[in-house]
mmCIF file of C-alpha atoms in Angstrom:
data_model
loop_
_atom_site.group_PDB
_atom_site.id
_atom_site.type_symbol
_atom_site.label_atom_id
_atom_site.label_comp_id
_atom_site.label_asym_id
_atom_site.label_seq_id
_atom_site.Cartn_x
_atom_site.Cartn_y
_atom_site.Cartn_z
ATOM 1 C CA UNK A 1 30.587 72.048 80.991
ATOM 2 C CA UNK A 2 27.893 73.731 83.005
ATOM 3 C CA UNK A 3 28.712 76.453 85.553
ATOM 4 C CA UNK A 4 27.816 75.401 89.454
ATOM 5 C CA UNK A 5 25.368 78.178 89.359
ATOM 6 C CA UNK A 6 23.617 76.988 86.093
ATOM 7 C CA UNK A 7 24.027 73.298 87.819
ATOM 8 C CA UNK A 8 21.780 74.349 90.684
ATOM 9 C CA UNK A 9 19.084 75.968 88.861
ATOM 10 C CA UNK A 10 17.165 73.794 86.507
ATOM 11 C CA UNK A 11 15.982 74.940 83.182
ATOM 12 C CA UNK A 12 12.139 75.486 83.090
ATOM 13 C CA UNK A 13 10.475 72.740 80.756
ATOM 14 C CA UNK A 14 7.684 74.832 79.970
ATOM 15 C CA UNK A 15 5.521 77.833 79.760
ATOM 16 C CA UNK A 16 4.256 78.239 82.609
ATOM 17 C CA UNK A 17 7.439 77.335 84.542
ATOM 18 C CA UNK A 18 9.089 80.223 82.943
ATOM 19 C CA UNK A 19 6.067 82.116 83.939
ATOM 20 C CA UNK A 20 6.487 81.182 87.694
ATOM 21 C CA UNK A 21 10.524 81.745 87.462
ATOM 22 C CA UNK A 22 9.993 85.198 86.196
ATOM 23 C CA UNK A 23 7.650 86.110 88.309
ATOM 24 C CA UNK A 24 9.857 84.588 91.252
ATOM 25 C CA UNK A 25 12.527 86.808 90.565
ATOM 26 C CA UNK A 26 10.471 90.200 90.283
ATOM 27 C CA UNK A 27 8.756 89.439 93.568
ATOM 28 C CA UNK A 28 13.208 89.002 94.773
ATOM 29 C CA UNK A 29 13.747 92.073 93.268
ATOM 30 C CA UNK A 30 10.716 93.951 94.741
ATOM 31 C CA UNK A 31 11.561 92.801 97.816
ATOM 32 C CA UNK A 32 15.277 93.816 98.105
ATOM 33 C CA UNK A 33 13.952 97.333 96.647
ATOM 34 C CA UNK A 34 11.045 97.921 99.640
ATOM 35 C CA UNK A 35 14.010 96.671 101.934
ATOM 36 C CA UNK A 36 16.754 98.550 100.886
ATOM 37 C CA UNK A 37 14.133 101.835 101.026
ATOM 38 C CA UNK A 38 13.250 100.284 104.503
ATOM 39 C CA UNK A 39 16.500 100.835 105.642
ATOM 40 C CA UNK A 40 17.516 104.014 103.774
ATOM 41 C CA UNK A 41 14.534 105.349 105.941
ATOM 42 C CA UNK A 42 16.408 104.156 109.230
ATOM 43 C CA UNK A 43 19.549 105.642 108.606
ATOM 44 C CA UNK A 44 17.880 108.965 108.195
ATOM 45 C CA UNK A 45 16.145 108.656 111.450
ATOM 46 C CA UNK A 46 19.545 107.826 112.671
ATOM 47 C CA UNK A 47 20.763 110.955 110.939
ATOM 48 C CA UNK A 48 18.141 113.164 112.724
ATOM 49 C CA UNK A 49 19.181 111.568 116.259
ATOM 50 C CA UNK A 50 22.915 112.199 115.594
ATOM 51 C CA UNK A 51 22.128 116.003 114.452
ATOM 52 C CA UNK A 52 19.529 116.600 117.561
ATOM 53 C CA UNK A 53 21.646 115.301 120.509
ATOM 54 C CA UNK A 54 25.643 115.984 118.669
ATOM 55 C CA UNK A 55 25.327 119.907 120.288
ATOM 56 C CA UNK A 56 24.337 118.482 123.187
ATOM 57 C CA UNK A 57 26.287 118.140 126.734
ATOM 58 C CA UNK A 58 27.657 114.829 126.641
ATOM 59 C CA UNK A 59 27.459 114.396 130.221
ATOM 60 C CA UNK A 60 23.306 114.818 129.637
ATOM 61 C CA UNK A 61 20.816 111.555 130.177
ATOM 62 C CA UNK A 62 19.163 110.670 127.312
ATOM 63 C CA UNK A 63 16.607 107.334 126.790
ATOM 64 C CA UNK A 64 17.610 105.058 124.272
ATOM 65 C CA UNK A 65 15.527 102.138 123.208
ATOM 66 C CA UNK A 66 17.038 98.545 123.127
ATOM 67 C CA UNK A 67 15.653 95.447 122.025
ATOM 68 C CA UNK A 68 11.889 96.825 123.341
ATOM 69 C CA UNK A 69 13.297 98.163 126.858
ATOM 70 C CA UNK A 70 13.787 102.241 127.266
ATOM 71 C CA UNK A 71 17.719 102.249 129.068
ATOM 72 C CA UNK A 72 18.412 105.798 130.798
ATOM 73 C CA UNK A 73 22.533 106.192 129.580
ATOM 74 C CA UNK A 74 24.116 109.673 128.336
ATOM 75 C CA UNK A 75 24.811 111.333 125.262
ATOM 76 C CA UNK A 76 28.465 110.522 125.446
ATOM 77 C CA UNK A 77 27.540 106.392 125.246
ATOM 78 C CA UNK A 78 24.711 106.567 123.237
ATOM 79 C CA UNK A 79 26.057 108.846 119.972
ATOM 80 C CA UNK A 80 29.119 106.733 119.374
ATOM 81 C CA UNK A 81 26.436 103.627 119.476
ATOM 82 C CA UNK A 82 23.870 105.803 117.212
ATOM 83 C CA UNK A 83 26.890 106.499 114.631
ATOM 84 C CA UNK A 84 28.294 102.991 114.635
ATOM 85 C CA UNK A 85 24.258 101.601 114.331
ATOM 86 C CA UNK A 86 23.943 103.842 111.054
ATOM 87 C CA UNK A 87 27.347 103.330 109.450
ATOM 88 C CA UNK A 88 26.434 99.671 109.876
ATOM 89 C CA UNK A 89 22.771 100.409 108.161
ATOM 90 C CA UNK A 90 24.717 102.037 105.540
ATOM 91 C CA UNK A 91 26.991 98.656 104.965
ATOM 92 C CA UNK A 92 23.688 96.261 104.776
ATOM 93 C CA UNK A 93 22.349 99.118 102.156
ATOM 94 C CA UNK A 94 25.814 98.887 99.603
ATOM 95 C CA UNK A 95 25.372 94.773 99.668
ATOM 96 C CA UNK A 96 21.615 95.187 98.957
ATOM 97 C CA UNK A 97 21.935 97.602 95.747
ATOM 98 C CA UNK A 98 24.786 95.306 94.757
ATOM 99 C CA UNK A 99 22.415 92.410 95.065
ATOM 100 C CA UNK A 100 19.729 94.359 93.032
ATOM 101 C CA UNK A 101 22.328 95.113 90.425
ATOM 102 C CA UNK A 102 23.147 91.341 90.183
ATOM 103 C CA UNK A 103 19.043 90.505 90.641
ATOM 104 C CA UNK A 104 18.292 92.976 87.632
ATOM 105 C CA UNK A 105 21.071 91.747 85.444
ATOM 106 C CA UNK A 106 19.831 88.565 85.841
ATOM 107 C CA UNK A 107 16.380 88.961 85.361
ATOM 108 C CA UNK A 108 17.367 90.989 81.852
ATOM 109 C CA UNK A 109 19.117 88.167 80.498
ATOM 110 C CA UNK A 110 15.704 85.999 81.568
ATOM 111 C CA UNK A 111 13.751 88.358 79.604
ATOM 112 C CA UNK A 112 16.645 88.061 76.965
ATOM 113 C CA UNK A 113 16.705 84.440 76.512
ATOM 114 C CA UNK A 114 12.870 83.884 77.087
ATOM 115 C CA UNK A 115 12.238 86.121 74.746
ATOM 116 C CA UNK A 116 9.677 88.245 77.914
ATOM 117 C CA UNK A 117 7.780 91.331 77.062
ATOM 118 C CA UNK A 118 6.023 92.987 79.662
ATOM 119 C CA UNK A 119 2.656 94.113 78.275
ATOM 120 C CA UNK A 120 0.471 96.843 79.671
ATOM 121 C CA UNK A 121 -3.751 95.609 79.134
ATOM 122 C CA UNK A 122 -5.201 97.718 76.810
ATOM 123 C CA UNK A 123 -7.531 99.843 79.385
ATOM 124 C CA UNK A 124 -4.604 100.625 81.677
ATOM 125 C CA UNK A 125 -2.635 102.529 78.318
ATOM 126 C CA UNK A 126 -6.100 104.560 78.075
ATOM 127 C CA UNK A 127 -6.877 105.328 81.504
ATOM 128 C CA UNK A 128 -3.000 107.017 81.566
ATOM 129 C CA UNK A 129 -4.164 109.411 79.059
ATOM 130 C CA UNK A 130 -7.288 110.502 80.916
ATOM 131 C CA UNK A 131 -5.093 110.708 83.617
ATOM 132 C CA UNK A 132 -3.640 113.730 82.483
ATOM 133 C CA UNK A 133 -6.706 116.049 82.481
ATOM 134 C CA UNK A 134 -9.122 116.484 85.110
ATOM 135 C CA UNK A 135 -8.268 113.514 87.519
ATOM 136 C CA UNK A 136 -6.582 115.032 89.630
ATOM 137 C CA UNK A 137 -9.601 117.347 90.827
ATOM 138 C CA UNK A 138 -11.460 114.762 92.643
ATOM 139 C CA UNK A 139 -15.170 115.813 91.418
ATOM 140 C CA UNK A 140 -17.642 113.297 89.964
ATOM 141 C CA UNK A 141 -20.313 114.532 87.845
ATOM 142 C CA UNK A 142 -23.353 112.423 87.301
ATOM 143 C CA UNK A 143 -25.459 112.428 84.369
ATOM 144 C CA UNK A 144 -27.342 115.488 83.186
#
């Protein structure tokens, strides 16, 4: 008896609809990476907030920006907020690598039972090796 998750998804009836599926599920995974670095980037700009105004007086005004409007409060109502914003960042980031995990797992046993090999074109494996030497200098020398 089918699973209700294997109930939901239909099997593809053809080439090309395994095509599509694949590349469905690389575009979900390349999304949850760009967000999860999206986020890691947040939390340390959080970080850097914390560690600027923490020696601070508490009883000093500082700006905070909410929802597109600059709010004058002070440092001893806006850390707390700051720390609870970035433990909270840090929460959405643990469910988002677990989701990856699960995303990558299931796009290996994809590959596994579509038999899917990722193939490099041929001039992309030579232009890696040419790479190496010289590319890196930025000059472009014309014919003799």
């Amino acid at each position: 008896m089918a699973t209700k998750a294997e109930g939901d998804r239909k099997e593809p009836i053809n080439e090309q609809a395994i095509i599509n599926a694949y590349t469905a599920m690389r575009s979900e995974l390349n999304q949850i990476y760009s967000k999860i670095t999206e986020l890691e980037m947040e939390v340390s700009e959080h970080s850097l907030v914390i560690n600027a105004i923490q020696p601070l007086d508490p009883s000093r005004r500082c700006y905070r920006m909410i929802g597109g409007v600059l709010v004058e409060r002070t440092i001893k109502e806006v850390l707390p907020a700051v720390q609870r914003n970035k433990e909270g960042i840090e929460e959405v980031i643990t469910r988002l690598n677990e989701a990856l995990e699960k995303k990558k797992k299931e796009i290996t046993e994809f590959e596994t039972k579509y038999k899917i090999k990722i193939r490099k074109p041929e001039n992309e494996v030579q232009d890696d090796g040419g790479k190496k030497e010289g590319s890196s200098q930025g000059v472009l020398v014309g014919p003799a």
